[in-house]
Coordinates of C-alpha atoms in Angstrom, one line a residue:
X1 CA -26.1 83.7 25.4
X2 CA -23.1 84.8 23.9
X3 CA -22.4 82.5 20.8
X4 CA -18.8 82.8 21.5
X5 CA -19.6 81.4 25.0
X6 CA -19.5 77.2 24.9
X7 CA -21.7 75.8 27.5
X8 CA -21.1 72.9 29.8
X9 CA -23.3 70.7 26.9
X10 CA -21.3 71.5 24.2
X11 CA -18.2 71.5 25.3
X12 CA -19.0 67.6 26.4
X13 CA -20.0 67.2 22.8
X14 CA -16.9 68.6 21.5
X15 CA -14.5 66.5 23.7
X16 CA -16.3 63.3 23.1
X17 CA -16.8 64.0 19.4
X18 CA -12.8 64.5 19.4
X19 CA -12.1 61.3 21.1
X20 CA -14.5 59.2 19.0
X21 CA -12.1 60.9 16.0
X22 CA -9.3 60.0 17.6
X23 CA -10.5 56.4 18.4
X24 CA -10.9 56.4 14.3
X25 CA -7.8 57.2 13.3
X26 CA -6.3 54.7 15.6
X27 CA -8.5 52.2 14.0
X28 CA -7.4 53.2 10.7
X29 CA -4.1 53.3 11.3
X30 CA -3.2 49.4 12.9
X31 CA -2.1 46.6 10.8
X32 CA -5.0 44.0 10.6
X33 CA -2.6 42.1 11.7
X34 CA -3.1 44.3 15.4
X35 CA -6.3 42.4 16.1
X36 CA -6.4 43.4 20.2
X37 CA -5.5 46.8 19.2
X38 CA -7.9 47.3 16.3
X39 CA -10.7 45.9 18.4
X40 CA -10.0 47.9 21.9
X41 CA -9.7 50.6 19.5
X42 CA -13.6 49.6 18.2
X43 CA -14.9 49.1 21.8
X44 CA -13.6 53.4 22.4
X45 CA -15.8 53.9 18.8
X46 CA -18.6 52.9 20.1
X47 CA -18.4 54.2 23.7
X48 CA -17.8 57.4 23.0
X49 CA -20.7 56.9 20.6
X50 CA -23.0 55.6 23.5
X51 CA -21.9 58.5 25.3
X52 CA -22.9 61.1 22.6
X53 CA -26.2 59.2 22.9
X54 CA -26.7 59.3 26.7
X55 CA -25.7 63.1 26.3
X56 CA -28.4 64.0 23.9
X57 CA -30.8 62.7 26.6
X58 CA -29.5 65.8 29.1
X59 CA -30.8 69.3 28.7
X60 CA -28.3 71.7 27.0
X61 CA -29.1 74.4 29.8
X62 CA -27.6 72.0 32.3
X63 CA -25.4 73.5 34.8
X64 CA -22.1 72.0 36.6
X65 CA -24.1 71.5 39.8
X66 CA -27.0 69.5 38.2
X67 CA -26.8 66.0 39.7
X68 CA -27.5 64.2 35.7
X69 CA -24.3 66.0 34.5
X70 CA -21.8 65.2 37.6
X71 CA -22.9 61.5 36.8
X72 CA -22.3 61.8 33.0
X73 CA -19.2 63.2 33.4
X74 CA -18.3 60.3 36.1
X75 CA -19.3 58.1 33.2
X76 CA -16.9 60.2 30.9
X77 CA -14.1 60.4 32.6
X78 CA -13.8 57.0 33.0
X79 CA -14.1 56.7 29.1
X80 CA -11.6 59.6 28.3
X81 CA -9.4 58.0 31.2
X82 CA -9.2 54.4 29.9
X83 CA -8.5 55.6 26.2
X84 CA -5.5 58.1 27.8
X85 CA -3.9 54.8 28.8
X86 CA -4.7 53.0 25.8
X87 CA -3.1 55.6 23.6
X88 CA -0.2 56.0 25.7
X89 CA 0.4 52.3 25.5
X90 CA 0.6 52.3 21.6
X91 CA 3.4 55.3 22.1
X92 CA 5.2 53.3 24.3
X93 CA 5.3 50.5 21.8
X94 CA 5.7 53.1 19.0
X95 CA 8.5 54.6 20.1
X96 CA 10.2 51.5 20.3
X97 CA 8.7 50.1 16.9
X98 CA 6.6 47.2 18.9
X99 CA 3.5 47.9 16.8
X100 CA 2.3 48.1 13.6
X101 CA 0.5 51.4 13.5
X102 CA 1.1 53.9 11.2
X103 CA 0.7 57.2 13.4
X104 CA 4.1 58.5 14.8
X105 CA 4.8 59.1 18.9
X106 CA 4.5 62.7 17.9
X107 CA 1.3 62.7 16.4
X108 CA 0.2 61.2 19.5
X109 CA 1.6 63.8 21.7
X110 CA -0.8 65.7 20.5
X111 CA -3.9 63.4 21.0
X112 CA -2.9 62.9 24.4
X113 CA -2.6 66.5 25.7
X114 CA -6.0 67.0 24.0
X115 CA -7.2 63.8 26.4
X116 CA -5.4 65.6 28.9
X117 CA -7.4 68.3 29.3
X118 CA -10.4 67.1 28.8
X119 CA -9.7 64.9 32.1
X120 CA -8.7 68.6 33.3
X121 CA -12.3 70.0 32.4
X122 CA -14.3 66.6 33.6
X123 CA -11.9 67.1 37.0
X124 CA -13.8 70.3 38.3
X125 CA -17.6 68.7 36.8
X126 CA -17.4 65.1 38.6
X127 CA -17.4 67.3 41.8
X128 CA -20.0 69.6 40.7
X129 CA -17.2 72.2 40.4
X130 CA -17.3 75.0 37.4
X131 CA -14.1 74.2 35.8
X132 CA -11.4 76.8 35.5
X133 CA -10.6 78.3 32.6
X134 CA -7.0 77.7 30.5
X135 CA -5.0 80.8 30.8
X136 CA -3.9 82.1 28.0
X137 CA -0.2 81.1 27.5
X138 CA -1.5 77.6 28.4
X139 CA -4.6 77.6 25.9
X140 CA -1.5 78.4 23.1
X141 CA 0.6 75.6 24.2
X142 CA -2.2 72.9 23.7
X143 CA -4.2 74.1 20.4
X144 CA -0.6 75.9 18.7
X145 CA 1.2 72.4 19.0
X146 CA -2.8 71.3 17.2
X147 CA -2.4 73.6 14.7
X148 CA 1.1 72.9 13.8
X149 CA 0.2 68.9 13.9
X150 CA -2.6 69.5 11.4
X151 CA -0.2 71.8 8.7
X152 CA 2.2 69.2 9.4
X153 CA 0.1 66.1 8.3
X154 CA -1.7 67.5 5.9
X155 CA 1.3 68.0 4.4
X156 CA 2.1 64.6 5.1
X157 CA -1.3 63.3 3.5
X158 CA -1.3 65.2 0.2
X159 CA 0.1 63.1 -2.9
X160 CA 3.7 64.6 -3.8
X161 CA 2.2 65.6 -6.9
X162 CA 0.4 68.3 -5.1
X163 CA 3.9 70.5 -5.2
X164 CA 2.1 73.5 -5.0
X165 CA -0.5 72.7 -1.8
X166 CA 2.4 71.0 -0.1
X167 CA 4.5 74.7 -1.0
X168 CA 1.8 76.7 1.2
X169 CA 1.4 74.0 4.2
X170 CA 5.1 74.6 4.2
X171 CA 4.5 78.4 4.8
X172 CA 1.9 77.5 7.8
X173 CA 4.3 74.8 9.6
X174 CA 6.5 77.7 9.3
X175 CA 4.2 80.4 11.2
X176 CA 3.2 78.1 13.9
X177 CA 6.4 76.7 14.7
X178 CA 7.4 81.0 15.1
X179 CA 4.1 81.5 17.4
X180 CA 5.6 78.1 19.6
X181 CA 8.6 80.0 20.5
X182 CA 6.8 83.2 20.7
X183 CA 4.6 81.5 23.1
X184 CA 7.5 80.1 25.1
X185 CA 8.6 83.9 25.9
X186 CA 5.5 85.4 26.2
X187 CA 5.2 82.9 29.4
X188 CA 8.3 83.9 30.6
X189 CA 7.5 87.4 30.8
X190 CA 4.5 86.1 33.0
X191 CA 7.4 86.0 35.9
X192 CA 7.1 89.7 36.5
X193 CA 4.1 91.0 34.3
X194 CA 0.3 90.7 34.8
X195 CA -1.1 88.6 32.3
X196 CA -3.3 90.6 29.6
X197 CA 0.1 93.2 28.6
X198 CA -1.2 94.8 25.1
X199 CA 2.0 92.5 23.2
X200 CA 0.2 89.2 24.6
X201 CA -3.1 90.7 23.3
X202 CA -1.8 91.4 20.4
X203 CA 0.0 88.2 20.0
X204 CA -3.5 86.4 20.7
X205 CA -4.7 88.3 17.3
X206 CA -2.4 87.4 15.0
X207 CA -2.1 83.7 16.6
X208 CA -5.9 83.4 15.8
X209 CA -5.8 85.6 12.2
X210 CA -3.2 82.8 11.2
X211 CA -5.3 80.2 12.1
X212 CA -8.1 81.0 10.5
X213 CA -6.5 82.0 7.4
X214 CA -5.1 78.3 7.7
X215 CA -8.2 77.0 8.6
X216 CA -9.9 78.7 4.9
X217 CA -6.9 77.1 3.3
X218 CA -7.7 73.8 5.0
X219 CA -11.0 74.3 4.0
X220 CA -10.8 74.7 -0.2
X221 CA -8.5 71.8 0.1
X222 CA -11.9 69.6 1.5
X223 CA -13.7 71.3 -1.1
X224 CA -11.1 69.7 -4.2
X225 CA -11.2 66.4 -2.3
X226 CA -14.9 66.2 -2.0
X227 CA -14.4 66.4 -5.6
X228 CA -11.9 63.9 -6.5
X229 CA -9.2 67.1 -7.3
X230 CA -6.9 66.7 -4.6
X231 CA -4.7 63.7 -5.1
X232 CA -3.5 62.2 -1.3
X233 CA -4.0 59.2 1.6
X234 CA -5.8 60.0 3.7
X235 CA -10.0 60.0 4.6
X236 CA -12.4 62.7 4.7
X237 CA -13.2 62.8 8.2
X238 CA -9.5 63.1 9.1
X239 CA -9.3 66.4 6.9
X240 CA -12.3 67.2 8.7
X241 CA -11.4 66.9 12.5
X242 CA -9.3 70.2 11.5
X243 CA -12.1 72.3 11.8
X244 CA -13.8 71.6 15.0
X245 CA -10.7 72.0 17.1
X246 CA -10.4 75.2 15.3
X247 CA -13.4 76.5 15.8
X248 CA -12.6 75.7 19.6
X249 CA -9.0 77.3 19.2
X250 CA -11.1 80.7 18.2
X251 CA -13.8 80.4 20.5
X252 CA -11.6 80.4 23.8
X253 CA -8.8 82.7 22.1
X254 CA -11.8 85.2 21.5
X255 CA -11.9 86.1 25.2
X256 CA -8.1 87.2 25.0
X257 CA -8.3 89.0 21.7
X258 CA -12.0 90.8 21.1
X259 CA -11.2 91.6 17.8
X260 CA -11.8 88.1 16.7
X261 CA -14.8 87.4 18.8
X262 CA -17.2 88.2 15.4
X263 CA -15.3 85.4 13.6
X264 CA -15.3 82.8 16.6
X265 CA -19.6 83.6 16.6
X266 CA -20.1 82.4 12.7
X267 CA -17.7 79.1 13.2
X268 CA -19.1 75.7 14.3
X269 CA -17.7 73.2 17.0
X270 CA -19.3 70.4 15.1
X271 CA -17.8 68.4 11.8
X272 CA -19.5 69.4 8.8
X273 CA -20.0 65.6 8.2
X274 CA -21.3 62.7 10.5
X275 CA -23.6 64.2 11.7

């Protein structure tokens, strides 16, 4: 198989890994004085763990059609589902400063949409259905708002010490917020053009270059605070949920831009830790 190509298993894998993250920072981020919230938050933890679980019970060559899959990904949705609301429900109260939790409505945009399509993806498997892929301009709307989140907290994270780090996160928030609108008018030159035009081709390229050049910077930066030389707030495994989604990013964006396809075969969907 192609090891740009991310089979049915590991793309399970991947979502639910994500989730569990997400279910983390949640966690992390409540008051103690939040006790319902910190605990529902727990109870995701450790079903998305006992989903991981289950999942490394189910051959990795499974298809859409196999009957062991459609009823995992029954299981699943109804996991990824019940978090969707949870999450939404802190935003609610976020927005309206109901809750102690020190994640902004924002930041959950983000976590949502990712919950979003992985609902999308489990839609097409809990009827034995191959799911459809993103198109393009919609694959850039989901993991460019990602990328953009992650330059923005890590920002955000860093001790304001760290003048010069901070400096070039600046110069990343700036590129992806220039690749949003971008975006925004390549998909409005969908209305009379095929999709695949050499400028959205191009555009796919030096969406993904950025990212990985990010992605480098992103990772020297886990490197200093592995060794107590990055001063900052924050844990390892949120500076680590970076790269997954990236890896992800690259992988799909490879089939729209072939020039990157030899970079999206040496990166990993899984977190260099926790495993």
């Amino acid at each position: 198989m192609n090891s740009n190509v991310i089979s049915l298993w590991e793309e399970q894998l991947f979502w639910l890994e994500i989730l569990q993250d997400h279910a983390y920072f949640v966690r992390d981020h409540l008051s103690v004085s939040e006790g319902e919230y910190v605990n529902t938050s727990q109870q995701y933890i450790n079903l998305f763990g006992e989903l991981i679980a289950t999942l490394s019970t189910i051959p990795r060559s499974v298809t859409y059609t196999n009957d062991s899959m459609i009823y995992f990904s029954k299981r699943a949705w109804q996991a990824a589902k019940g978090y969707f609301e949870f999450e939404g429900k802190l935003q609610a109260l976020r927005i309206d400063n109901k809750v102690n939790l020190n994640l902004s409505p924002t930041y959950l945009n983000g976590t949502l949409a990712e919950n979003q399509e992985y609902l999308r993806f489990l839609s097409f498997l809990v009827s034995g259905k191959e799911p459809l892929p993103l198109p393009l301009e919609n694959l850039m709307d989901l993991w460019l708002e990602d990328q953009l989140g992650h330059a923005v907290l890590f920002k955000n994270i860093i001790d304001p010490i760290e003048i010069m780090v901070s400096n070039q996160a600046d110069l990343y928030i700036g590129k992806f917020q220039v690749f949003i609108v971008q975006n925004h008018h390549m998909k409005g030159y969908l209305r009379f053009k095929e999709p695949g035009f050499a400028r959205q081709t191009e555009f796919a390229y030096e969406v993904g270059k950025t990212t990985l050049e990010m992605n480098n910077f992103v990772y020297n930066m886990v490197i200093k605070y592995k060794e107590n030389k990055l001063m900052n707030k924050t844990t390892l495994r949120f500076l680590e949920h970076h790269f997954p989604e990236t890896c992800y990013f690259i992988k799909k964006l490879s089939f729209y831009a072939p020039s990157l396809q030899e970079e999206a075969s040496k990166c990993s969907l899984k977190r260099p830790s926790y495993h």
